[in-house]
PDB file of C-alpha atoms and ligand atoms in Angstrom:
ATOM      1  CA  MET A   1    -177.082 241.805   2.746  1.00 90.00           C
ATOM      2  CA  ASP A   2    -175.799 240.457   6.121  1.00 91.00           C
ATOM      3  CA  VAL A   3    -172.384 239.930   4.669  1.00 92.00           C
ATOM      4  CA  ALA A   4    -172.331 243.384   3.057  1.00 94.00           C
ATOM      5  CA  ARG A   5    -173.368 245.031   6.341  1.00 95.00           C
ATOM      6  CA  GLU A   6    -170.919 243.089   8.441  1.00 96.00           C
ATOM      7  CA  PHE A   7    -168.006 243.667   6.059  1.00 95.00           C
ATOM      8  CA  PRO A   8    -168.477 247.139   4.690  1.00 95.00           C
ATOM      9  CA  HIS A   9    -165.210 247.087   2.738  1.00 96.00           C
ATOM     10  CA  CYS A  10    -166.369 244.222   0.489  1.00 96.00           C
ATOM     11  CA  SER A  11    -168.532 244.198  -2.621  1.00 96.00           C
ATOM     12  CA  ALA A  12    -171.332 241.696  -2.408  1.00 96.00           C
ATOM     13  CA  VAL A  13    -173.555 240.299  -5.183  1.00 95.00           C
ATOM     14  CA  ALA A  14    -176.900 238.715  -4.316  1.00 93.00           C
ATOM     15  CA  VAL A  15    -178.079 236.301  -7.076  1.00 95.00           C
ATOM     16  CA  ASP A  16    -181.572 234.824  -7.353  1.00 94.00           C
ATOM     17  CA  LEU A  17    -184.131 233.971 -10.004  1.00 93.00           C
ATOM     18  CA  VAL A  18    -186.465 236.652  -8.652  1.00 90.00           C
ATOM     19  CA  PRO A  19    -185.419 240.325  -8.166  1.00 86.00           C
ATOM     20  CA  MET A  20    -184.525 241.204  -4.562  1.00 81.00           C
ATOM     21  CA  GLN A  21    -187.386 243.272  -3.084  1.00 73.00           C
ATOM     22  CA  SER A  22    -185.565 244.944  -0.177  1.00 82.00           C
ATOM     23  CA  ILE A  23    -185.482 248.730   0.005  1.00 84.00           C
ATOM     24  CA  HIS A  24    -182.701 248.326   2.623  1.00 89.00           C
ATOM     25  CA  MET A  25    -179.992 247.145   0.265  1.00 90.00           C
ATOM     26  CA  PRO A  26    -176.614 248.243   1.637  1.00 94.00           C
ATOM     27  CA  ALA A  27    -174.628 250.407  -0.833  1.00 93.00           C
ATOM     28  CA  ASN A  28    -171.913 247.734  -1.160  1.00 96.00           C
ATOM     29  CA  CYS A  29    -174.403 245.055  -2.294  1.00 94.00           C
ATOM     30  CA  ARG A  30    -176.022 244.768  -5.690  1.00 92.00           C
ATOM     31  CA  SER A  31    -178.482 242.133  -6.824  1.00 92.00           C
ATOM     32  CA  GLU A  32    -178.481 240.276 -10.069  1.00 93.00           C
ATOM     33  CA  VAL A  33    -181.397 238.164 -11.560  1.00 94.00           C
ATOM     34  CA  ASP A  34    -179.885 234.916 -12.884  1.00 94.00           C
ATOM     35  CA  ASP A  35    -180.754 231.302 -13.494  1.00 96.00           C
ATOM     36  CA  ILE A  36    -177.842 229.436 -11.844  1.00 96.00           C
ATOM     37  CA  ASN A  37    -178.787 226.484 -14.035  1.00 97.00           C
ATOM     38  CA  LEU A  38    -177.491 228.364 -17.086  1.00 96.00           C
ATOM     39  CA  GLY A  39    -173.898 228.560 -15.581  1.00 95.00           C
ATOM     40  CA  LEU A  40    -171.770 230.998 -13.783  1.00 96.00           C
ATOM     41  CA  GLU A  41    -169.080 231.765 -16.424  1.00 97.00           C
ATOM     42  CA  HIS A  42    -169.690 235.454 -16.189  1.00 96.00           C
ATOM     43  CA  PHE A  43    -168.416 235.367 -12.551  1.00 97.00           C
ATOM     44  CA  TYR A  44    -165.283 233.169 -13.069  1.00 97.00           C
ATOM     45  CA  GLY A  45    -162.368 234.376 -10.931  1.00 97.00           C
ATOM     46  CA  ASP A  46    -164.390 237.232  -9.371  1.00 96.00           C
ATOM     47  CA  PHE A  47    -165.074 236.198  -5.762  1.00 97.00           C
ATOM     48  CA  ASN A  48    -163.337 235.450  -2.472  1.00 97.00           C
ATOM     49  CA  VAL A  49    -166.500 233.944  -0.913  1.00 97.00           C
ATOM     50  CA  VAL A  50    -169.480 232.087  -2.444  1.00 97.00           C
ATOM     51  CA  HIS A  51    -172.379 231.433  -0.123  1.00 97.00           C
ATOM     52  CA  VAL A  52    -175.307 229.230  -1.197  1.00 97.00           C
ATOM     53  CA  GLN A  53    -178.399 228.764   0.842  1.00 96.00           C
ATOM     54  CA  LEU A  54    -181.496 226.591   0.372  1.00 96.00           C
ATOM     55  CA  ILE A  55    -181.750 226.724  -3.369  1.00 97.00           C
ATOM     56  CA  SER A  56    -181.484 222.986  -4.209  1.00 97.00           C
ATOM     57  CA  ALA A  57    -185.145 222.640  -5.199  1.00 96.00           C
ATOM     58  CA  GLY A  58    -184.460 224.897  -8.273  1.00 97.00           C
ATOM     59  CA  ILE A  59    -181.059 223.381  -9.226  1.00 98.00           C
ATOM     60  CA  ARG A  60    -181.031 220.676 -11.962  1.00 97.00           C
ATOM     61  CA  ASP A  61    -177.323 219.535 -11.519  1.00 97.00           C
ATOM     62  CA  TYR A  62    -176.136 220.530  -8.156  1.00 98.00           C
ATOM     63  CA  HIS A  63    -172.795 218.657  -8.561  1.00 97.00           C
ATOM     64  CA  ALA A  64    -172.088 220.654 -11.711  1.00 97.00           C
ATOM     65  CA  MET A  65    -172.976 223.901  -9.877  1.00 98.00           C
ATOM     66  CA  ILE A  66    -170.255 223.106  -7.275  1.00 98.00           C
ATOM     67  CA  ASN A  67    -167.735 222.702 -10.122  1.00 97.00           C
ATOM     68  CA  GLN A  68    -168.891 226.101 -11.456  1.00 97.00           C
ATOM     69  CA  ILE A  69    -168.333 227.687  -8.015  1.00 98.00           C
ATOM     70  CA  SER A  70    -164.811 226.275  -7.970  1.00 98.00           C
ATOM     71  CA  HIS A  71    -164.144 228.498 -10.991  1.00 98.00           C
ATOM     72  CA  VAL A  72    -165.981 231.561  -9.567  1.00 98.00           C
ATOM     73  CA  LEU A  73    -163.668 231.481  -6.531  1.00 98.00           C
ATOM     74  CA  ARG A  74    -160.195 233.006  -6.414  1.00 98.00           C
ATOM     75  CA  PRO A  75    -157.409 230.758  -5.021  1.00 98.00           C
ATOM     76  CA  GLY A  76    -157.741 230.531  -1.268  1.00 98.00           C
ATOM     77  CA  GLY A  77    -161.459 231.445  -1.445  1.00 98.00           C
ATOM     78  CA  LEU A  78    -164.254 230.068   0.681  1.00 98.00           C
ATOM     79  CA  ILE A  79    -167.226 227.996  -0.549  1.00 98.00           C
ATOM     80  CA  ASP A  80    -170.015 227.888   1.970  1.00 98.00           C
ATOM     81  CA  ILE A  81    -173.204 225.879   1.235  1.00 98.00           C
ATOM     82  CA  THR A  82    -176.245 225.263   3.423  1.00 98.00           C
ATOM     83  CA  GLU A  83    -178.964 222.807   2.291  1.00 98.00           C
ATOM     84  CA  TYR A  84    -181.828 220.673   3.641  1.00 97.00           C
ATOM     85  CA  PRO A  85    -182.617 217.112   2.571  1.00 97.00           C
ATOM     86  CA  PHE A  86    -186.392 217.497   2.227  1.00 98.00           C
ATOM     87  CA  TYR A  87    -187.377 215.139   4.916  1.00 98.00           C
ATOM     88  CA  PHE A  88    -188.052 215.244   8.660  1.00 98.00           C
ATOM     89  CA  THR A  89    -186.722 212.729  11.163  1.00 98.00           C
ATOM     90  CA  GLY A  90    -187.819 211.329  14.477  1.00 97.00           C
ATOM     91  CA  PRO A  91    -185.705 211.615  17.704  1.00 96.00           C
ATOM     92  CA  ASP A  92    -183.567 208.743  16.282  1.00 96.00           C
ATOM     93  CA  LYS A  93    -182.507 211.156  13.505  1.00 95.00           C
ATOM     94  CA  LYS A  94    -183.544 208.597  10.920  1.00 97.00           C
ATOM     95  CA  PRO A  95    -185.453 209.973   7.818  1.00 97.00           C
ATOM     96  CA  ILE A  96    -189.255 209.598   7.888  1.00 98.00           C
ATOM     97  CA  ILE A  97    -190.131 209.080   4.212  1.00 97.00           C
ATOM     98  CA  LYS A  98    -193.661 207.993   3.512  1.00 97.00           C
ATOM     99  CA  PRO A  99    -194.366 206.066   0.280  1.00 96.00           C
ATOM    100  CA  LYS A 100    -196.607 207.298  -2.436  1.00 95.00           C
ATOM    101  CA  GLY A 101    -200.300 206.678  -1.574  1.00 95.00           C
ATOM    102  CA  SER A 102    -199.898 206.875   2.208  1.00 97.00           C
ATOM    103  CA  PHE A 103    -201.992 209.169   4.247  1.00 97.00           C
ATOM    104  CA  GLU A 104    -201.022 208.958   7.943  1.00 97.00           C
ATOM    105  CA  PRO A 105    -199.132 210.845  10.634  1.00 98.00           C
ATOM    106  CA  PRO A 106    -196.711 212.378  11.226  1.00 98.00           C
ATOM    107  CA  TRP A 107    -198.387 214.694   8.816  1.00 98.00           C
ATOM    108  CA  THR A 108    -195.607 217.300   8.445  1.00 98.00           C
ATOM    109  CA  ALA A 109    -193.290 214.482   7.463  1.00 98.00           C
ATOM    110  CA  LEU A 110    -195.891 213.121   5.097  1.00 98.00           C
ATOM    111  CA  TRP A 111    -196.362 216.533   3.438  1.00 98.00           C
ATOM    112  CA  MET A 112    -192.619 216.738   2.981  1.00 98.00           C
ATOM    113  CA  SER A 113    -192.386 213.252   1.447  1.00 98.00           C
ATOM    114  CA  TYR A 114    -194.913 214.316  -1.213  1.00 98.00           C
ATOM    115  CA  ALA A 115    -193.209 217.659  -1.796  1.00 98.00           C
ATOM    116  CA  SER A 116    -189.768 216.065  -2.224  1.00 98.00           C
ATOM    117  CA  ARG A 117    -191.203 213.641  -4.853  1.00 98.00           C
ATOM    118  CA  ALA A 118    -192.832 216.548  -6.652  1.00 98.00           C
ATOM    119  CA  ILE A 119    -189.647 218.685  -6.591  1.00 98.00           C
ATOM    120  CA  THR A 120    -187.575 215.738  -7.892  1.00 97.00           C
ATOM    121  CA  ALA A 121    -190.116 215.117 -10.672  1.00 97.00           C
ATOM    122  CA  ARG A 122    -189.655 218.756 -11.729  1.00 96.00           C
ATOM    123  CA  GLY A 123    -185.884 218.352 -11.888  1.00 97.00           C
ATOM    124  CA  GLY A 124    -184.752 219.795  -8.448  1.00 97.00           C
ATOM    125  CA  SER A 125    -181.913 218.293  -6.485  1.00 96.00           C
ATOM    126  CA  THR A 126    -183.706 217.360  -3.219  1.00 97.00           C
ATOM    127  CA  ASP A 127    -180.878 215.055  -2.251  1.00 96.00           C
ATOM    128  CA  ALA A 128    -178.064 217.728  -2.517  1.00 98.00           C
ATOM    129  CA  ALA A 129    -177.657 218.160   1.193  1.00 98.00           C
ATOM    130  CA  LEU A 130    -176.813 214.495   1.568  1.00 97.00           C
ATOM    131  CA  HIS A 131    -174.176 214.458  -1.203  1.00 98.00           C
ATOM    132  CA  LEU A 132    -172.611 217.830  -0.427  1.00 98.00           C
ATOM    133  CA  PRO A 133    -169.702 216.397   1.735  1.00 98.00           C
ATOM    134  CA  ASP A 134    -168.756 213.946  -1.049  1.00 98.00           C
ATOM    135  CA  TRP A 135    -169.229 216.369  -3.969  1.00 98.00           C
ATOM    136  CA  ILE A 136    -167.066 219.069  -2.352  1.00 98.00           C
ATOM    137  CA  SER A 137    -164.370 216.698  -0.887  1.00 98.00           C
ATOM    138  CA  SER A 138    -163.969 214.830  -4.222  1.00 97.00           C
ATOM    139  CA  ASN A 139    -163.525 218.115  -6.122  1.00 97.00           C
ATOM    140  CA  PRO A 140    -159.739 218.595  -6.520  1.00 97.00           C
ATOM    141  CA  ALA A 141    -160.181 222.345  -6.350  1.00 98.00           C
ATOM    142  CA  PHE A 142    -161.096 222.240  -2.621  1.00 98.00           C
ATOM    143  CA  GLU A 143    -159.336 221.446   0.649  1.00 98.00           C
ATOM    144  CA  ASP A 144    -160.103 221.747   4.409  1.00 98.00           C
ATOM    145  CA  VAL A 145    -163.712 220.603   4.032  1.00 98.00           C
ATOM    146  CA  VAL A 146    -165.926 221.035   7.185  1.00 98.00           C
ATOM    147  CA  VAL A 147    -169.390 219.618   7.540  1.00 98.00           C
ATOM    148  CA  ARG A 148    -171.759 220.881  10.270  1.00 98.00           C
ATOM    149  CA  ASP A 149    -175.156 219.338  10.890  1.00 97.00           C
ATOM    150  CA  SER A 150    -177.973 221.065  12.886  1.00 96.00           C
ATOM    151  CA  TRP A 151    -181.010 219.333  14.053  1.00 96.00           C
ATOM    152  CA  MET A 152    -183.848 221.761  14.382  1.00 97.00           C
ATOM    153  CA  PRO A 153    -187.105 220.740  16.083  1.00 98.00           C
ATOM    154  CA  ALA A 154    -190.001 221.297  13.685  1.00 98.00           C
ATOM    155  CA  SER A 155    -192.164 222.603  16.524  1.00 98.00           C
ATOM    156  CA  PRO A 156    -191.315 223.548  20.138  1.00 98.00           C
ATOM    157  CA  TRP A 157    -191.815 219.960  21.448  1.00 98.00           C
ATOM    158  CA  LEU A 158    -188.567 219.600  23.401  1.00 97.00           C
ATOM    159  CA  LYS A 159    -189.175 219.355  27.130  1.00 97.00           C
ATOM    160  CA  GLY A 160    -187.147 221.244  29.733  1.00 96.00           C
ATOM    161  CA  ASP A 161    -186.305 224.742  30.735  1.00 95.00           C
ATOM    162  CA  ASP A 162    -182.529 224.704  30.521  1.00 97.00           C
ATOM    163  CA  PRO A 163    -180.875 227.253  28.210  1.00 98.00           C
ATOM    164  CA  GLU A 164    -180.252 224.815  25.346  1.00 97.00           C
ATOM    165  CA  THR A 165    -183.847 223.570  25.223  1.00 97.00           C
ATOM    166  CA  ILE A 166    -185.171 227.144  25.304  1.00 98.00           C
ATOM    167  CA  PHE A 167    -182.687 228.038  22.448  1.00 98.00           C
ATOM    168  CA  TRP A 168    -183.893 225.188  20.207  1.00 97.00           C
ATOM    169  CA  ASN A 169    -187.540 225.691  21.060  1.00 98.00           C
ATOM    170  CA  ASP A 170    -187.241 229.331  20.059  1.00 98.00           C
ATOM    171  CA  ILE A 171    -185.872 228.351  16.709  1.00 97.00           C
ATOM    172  CA  ALA A 172    -188.618 225.717  16.335  1.00 98.00           C
ATOM    173  CA  VAL A 173    -191.252 228.488  16.823  1.00 98.00           C
ATOM    174  CA  THR A 174    -189.797 230.234  13.714  1.00 97.00           C
ATOM    175  CA  LEU A 175    -189.423 226.992  11.758  1.00 97.00           C
ATOM    176  CA  ARG A 176    -192.953 226.083  12.453  1.00 98.00           C
ATOM    177  CA  GLU A 177    -194.211 229.392  10.981  1.00 98.00           C
ATOM    178  CA  ASP A 178    -191.871 228.992   7.997  1.00 97.00           C
ATOM    179  CA  MET A 179    -193.152 225.443   7.445  1.00 98.00           C
ATOM    180  CA  LYS A 180    -196.772 226.646   7.435  1.00 98.00           C
ATOM    181  CA  VAL A 181    -195.859 229.306   4.806  1.00 98.00           C
ATOM    182  CA  PHE A 182    -193.895 226.727   2.818  1.00 97.00           C
ATOM    183  CA  MET A 183    -196.904 224.339   2.785  1.00 98.00           C
ATOM    184  CA  ARG A 184    -199.289 227.093   1.711  1.00 98.00           C
ATOM    185  CA  SER A 185    -196.878 228.104  -1.130  1.00 97.00           C
ATOM    186  CA  GLY A 186    -196.184 224.468  -2.041  1.00 97.00           C
ATOM    187  CA  ARG A 187    -199.841 223.785  -2.796  1.00 97.00           C
ATOM    188  CA  PRO A 188    -199.663 224.378  -6.539  1.00 97.00           C
ATOM    189  CA  LEU A 189    -196.567 222.118  -6.652  1.00 97.00           C
ATOM    190  CA  LEU A 190    -198.525 219.266  -5.106  1.00 98.00           C
ATOM    191  CA  LEU A 191    -201.599 219.807  -7.195  1.00 98.00           C
ATOM    192  CA  GLY A 192    -199.405 219.984 -10.352  1.00 97.00           C
ATOM    193  CA  HIS A 193    -197.896 216.563  -9.282  1.00 96.00           C
ATOM    194  CA  GLY A 194    -201.309 214.961  -9.561  1.00 96.00           C
ATOM    195  CA  LEU A 195    -202.648 215.021  -5.930  1.00 98.00           C
ATOM    196  CA  SER A 196    -206.230 216.074  -5.494  1.00 98.00           C
ATOM    197  CA  ALA A 197    -207.052 219.314  -3.820  1.00 98.00           C
ATOM    198  CA  ASP A 198    -209.009 217.495  -1.041  1.00 98.00           C
ATOM    199  CA  PHE A 199    -205.972 215.319  -0.286  1.00 98.00           C
ATOM    200  CA  VAL A 200    -203.512 218.254  -0.285  1.00 98.00           C
ATOM    201  CA  ASP A 201    -205.834 220.480   1.893  1.00 98.00           C
ATOM    202  CA  ALA A 202    -206.426 217.633   4.418  1.00 98.00           C
ATOM    203  CA  MET A 203    -202.696 216.876   4.629  1.00 98.00           C
ATOM    204  CA  GLU A 204    -201.833 220.600   5.137  1.00 98.00           C
ATOM    205  CA  HIS A 205    -204.595 221.026   7.678  1.00 98.00           C
ATOM    206  CA  ASN A 206    -203.460 217.999   9.741  1.00 98.00           C
ATOM    207  CA  ALA A 207    -199.819 219.123   9.496  1.00 98.00           C
ATOM    208  CA  CYS A 208    -200.620 222.600  10.778  1.00 98.00           C
ATOM    209  CA  GLN A 209    -202.614 221.035  13.634  1.00 98.00           C
ATOM    210  CA  GLU A 210    -199.692 218.802  14.400  1.00 98.00           C
ATOM    211  CA  LEU A 211    -197.272 221.663  14.408  1.00 98.00           C
ATOM    212  CA  ASP A 212    -199.524 223.792  16.623  1.00 98.00           C
ATOM    213  CA  GLU A 213    -199.917 220.999  19.165  1.00 98.00           C
ATOM    214  CA  ALA A 214    -196.113 220.599  19.343  1.00 98.00           C
ATOM    215  CA  LYS A 215    -196.323 217.068  20.633  1.00 97.00           C
ATOM    216  CA  THR A 216    -194.951 215.069  17.657  1.00 97.00           C
ATOM    217  CA  PRO A 217    -191.152 214.778  17.947  1.00 98.00           C
ATOM    218  CA  LEU A 218    -189.897 215.856  14.434  1.00 98.00           C
ATOM    219  CA  TYR A 219    -186.465 217.235  13.482  1.00 98.00           C
ATOM    220  CA  ALA A 220    -185.324 219.010  10.295  1.00 97.00           C
ATOM    221  CA  LEU A 221    -181.677 218.529   9.440  1.00 97.00           C
ATOM    222  CA  ILE A 222    -179.866 221.572   8.124  1.00 97.00           C
ATOM    223  CA  ARG A 223    -176.432 220.803   6.768  1.00 98.00           C
ATOM    224  CA  ASN A 224    -173.630 223.397   6.184  1.00 98.00           C
ATOM    225  CA  VAL A 225    -170.511 222.419   4.344  1.00 98.00           C
ATOM    226  CA  TYR A 226    -167.664 224.856   3.839  1.00 98.00           C
ATOM    227  CA  ALA A 227    -164.160 224.474   2.288  1.00 98.00           C
ATOM    228  CA  ARG A 228    -161.250 226.463   0.897  1.00 98.00           C
ATOM    229  CA  LYS A 229    -160.160 226.628  -2.737  1.00 98.00           C
ATOM    230  CA  ARG A 230    -156.577 225.439  -3.060  1.00 97.00           C
ATOM    231  CA  LEU A 231    -153.893 228.234  -3.609  1.00 96.00           C
TER     232      LEU A 231
HETATM  233  C1  SAM B 301    -185.882 228.756  -0.014  1.00 87.84           C
HETATM  234  S1  SAM B 301    -185.462 230.191  -0.873  1.00 87.84           S
HETATM  235  C2  SAM B 301    -183.912 230.575  -0.176  1.00 87.84           C
HETATM  236  C3  SAM B 301    -183.669 232.073  -0.318  1.00 87.84           C
HETATM  237  C4  SAM B 301    -182.201 232.535   0.304  1.00 87.84           C
HETATM  238  N1  SAM B 301    -181.125 231.898  -0.412  1.00 87.84           N
HETATM  239  C5  SAM B 301    -182.249 232.244   1.675  1.00 87.84           C
HETATM  240  O1  SAM B 301    -181.599 231.324   2.158  1.00 87.84           O
HETATM  241  O2  SAM B 301    -182.912 232.984   2.438  1.00 87.84           O
HETATM  242  C6  SAM B 301    -184.998 229.525  -2.509  1.00 87.84           C
HETATM  243  C7  SAM B 301    -184.497 230.521  -3.447  1.00 87.84           C
HETATM  244  O3  SAM B 301    -183.706 229.887  -4.471  1.00 87.84           O
HETATM  245  C8  SAM B 301    -184.039 230.626  -5.679  1.00 87.84           C
HETATM  246  N2  SAM B 301    -183.643 229.738  -6.793  1.00 87.84           N
HETATM  247  C9  SAM B 301    -184.153 228.510  -7.030  1.00 87.84           C
HETATM  248  N3  SAM B 301    -183.573 228.007  -8.153  1.00 87.84           N
HETATM  249  C10 SAM B 301    -182.748 228.960  -8.676  1.00 87.84           C
HETATM  250  C11 SAM B 301    -181.922 229.062  -9.797  1.00 87.84           C
HETATM  251  N4  SAM B 301    -181.924 228.027 -10.686  1.00 87.84           N
HETATM  252  N5  SAM B 301    -181.274 230.117  -9.950  1.00 87.84           N
HETATM  253  C12 SAM B 301    -181.306 231.149  -9.179  1.00 87.84           C
HETATM  254  N6  SAM B 301    -182.098 231.139  -7.970  1.00 87.84           N
HETATM  255  C13 SAM B 301    -182.804 230.074  -7.744  1.00 87.84           C
HETATM  256  C14 SAM B 301    -185.529 230.894  -5.579  1.00 87.84           C
HETATM  257  O4  SAM B 301    -185.905 231.978  -6.456  1.00 87.84           O
HETATM  258  C15 SAM B 301    -185.680 231.246  -4.117  1.00 87.84           C
HETATM  259  O5  SAM B 301    -185.586 232.643  -3.920  1.00 87.84           O
END
């Protein structure tokens, strides 16, 4: 919808498993309910731009999806993908991945470790963000590959009142609320993966408290990769 508004001369198609519920759909944007796992043959050769954002949990073979996108794009077209690796890091930017059976802080990172395992067990591609640069660079259809990483604080724990710190802490306030909603909606996923309700509730409660206190230095990596389809 953002693209359709910003570029009123274009025709945009919004694809998701679930119907889009917005009543503010611009006239030059239509939505389509599709399972991307079933292929994109019906879109081959139709688009100048393909944008993909945060769908890896529902994609069985992300590498194959990138190949499908190479056929959806017209020559010279833009592929633009943003994904997240389903872990938090500390200030050293190293992944905090807690093993099965652990119950210890940082709680938000612990919750994500369990969620990542549960999503992987259901066939999702939690590691897509890490492989994106290689998968796109090694595809002969693409050139001019650009990788951009952003490290977003999980809560407004950064110290300082300079404009950059304020900028990232503002983003962190939004991410913190998103994370709480994600944990609430991810409860059935964790229960379905065999964790007990008491375990899941305690972990979520501790993680919410940790996020509200905003003292634990956690970052989320968001990776954007874009490239051009060769002429
Ligand atoms: C975290 S949301 C991101 C939504 C949107 N792309 C954004 O960035 O705001 C993940 C979305 O991916 C969709 N999704 C997951 N697997 C999918 C699939 N196989 N085919 C189509 N959509 C899928 C889900 O329905 C959900 O709306």
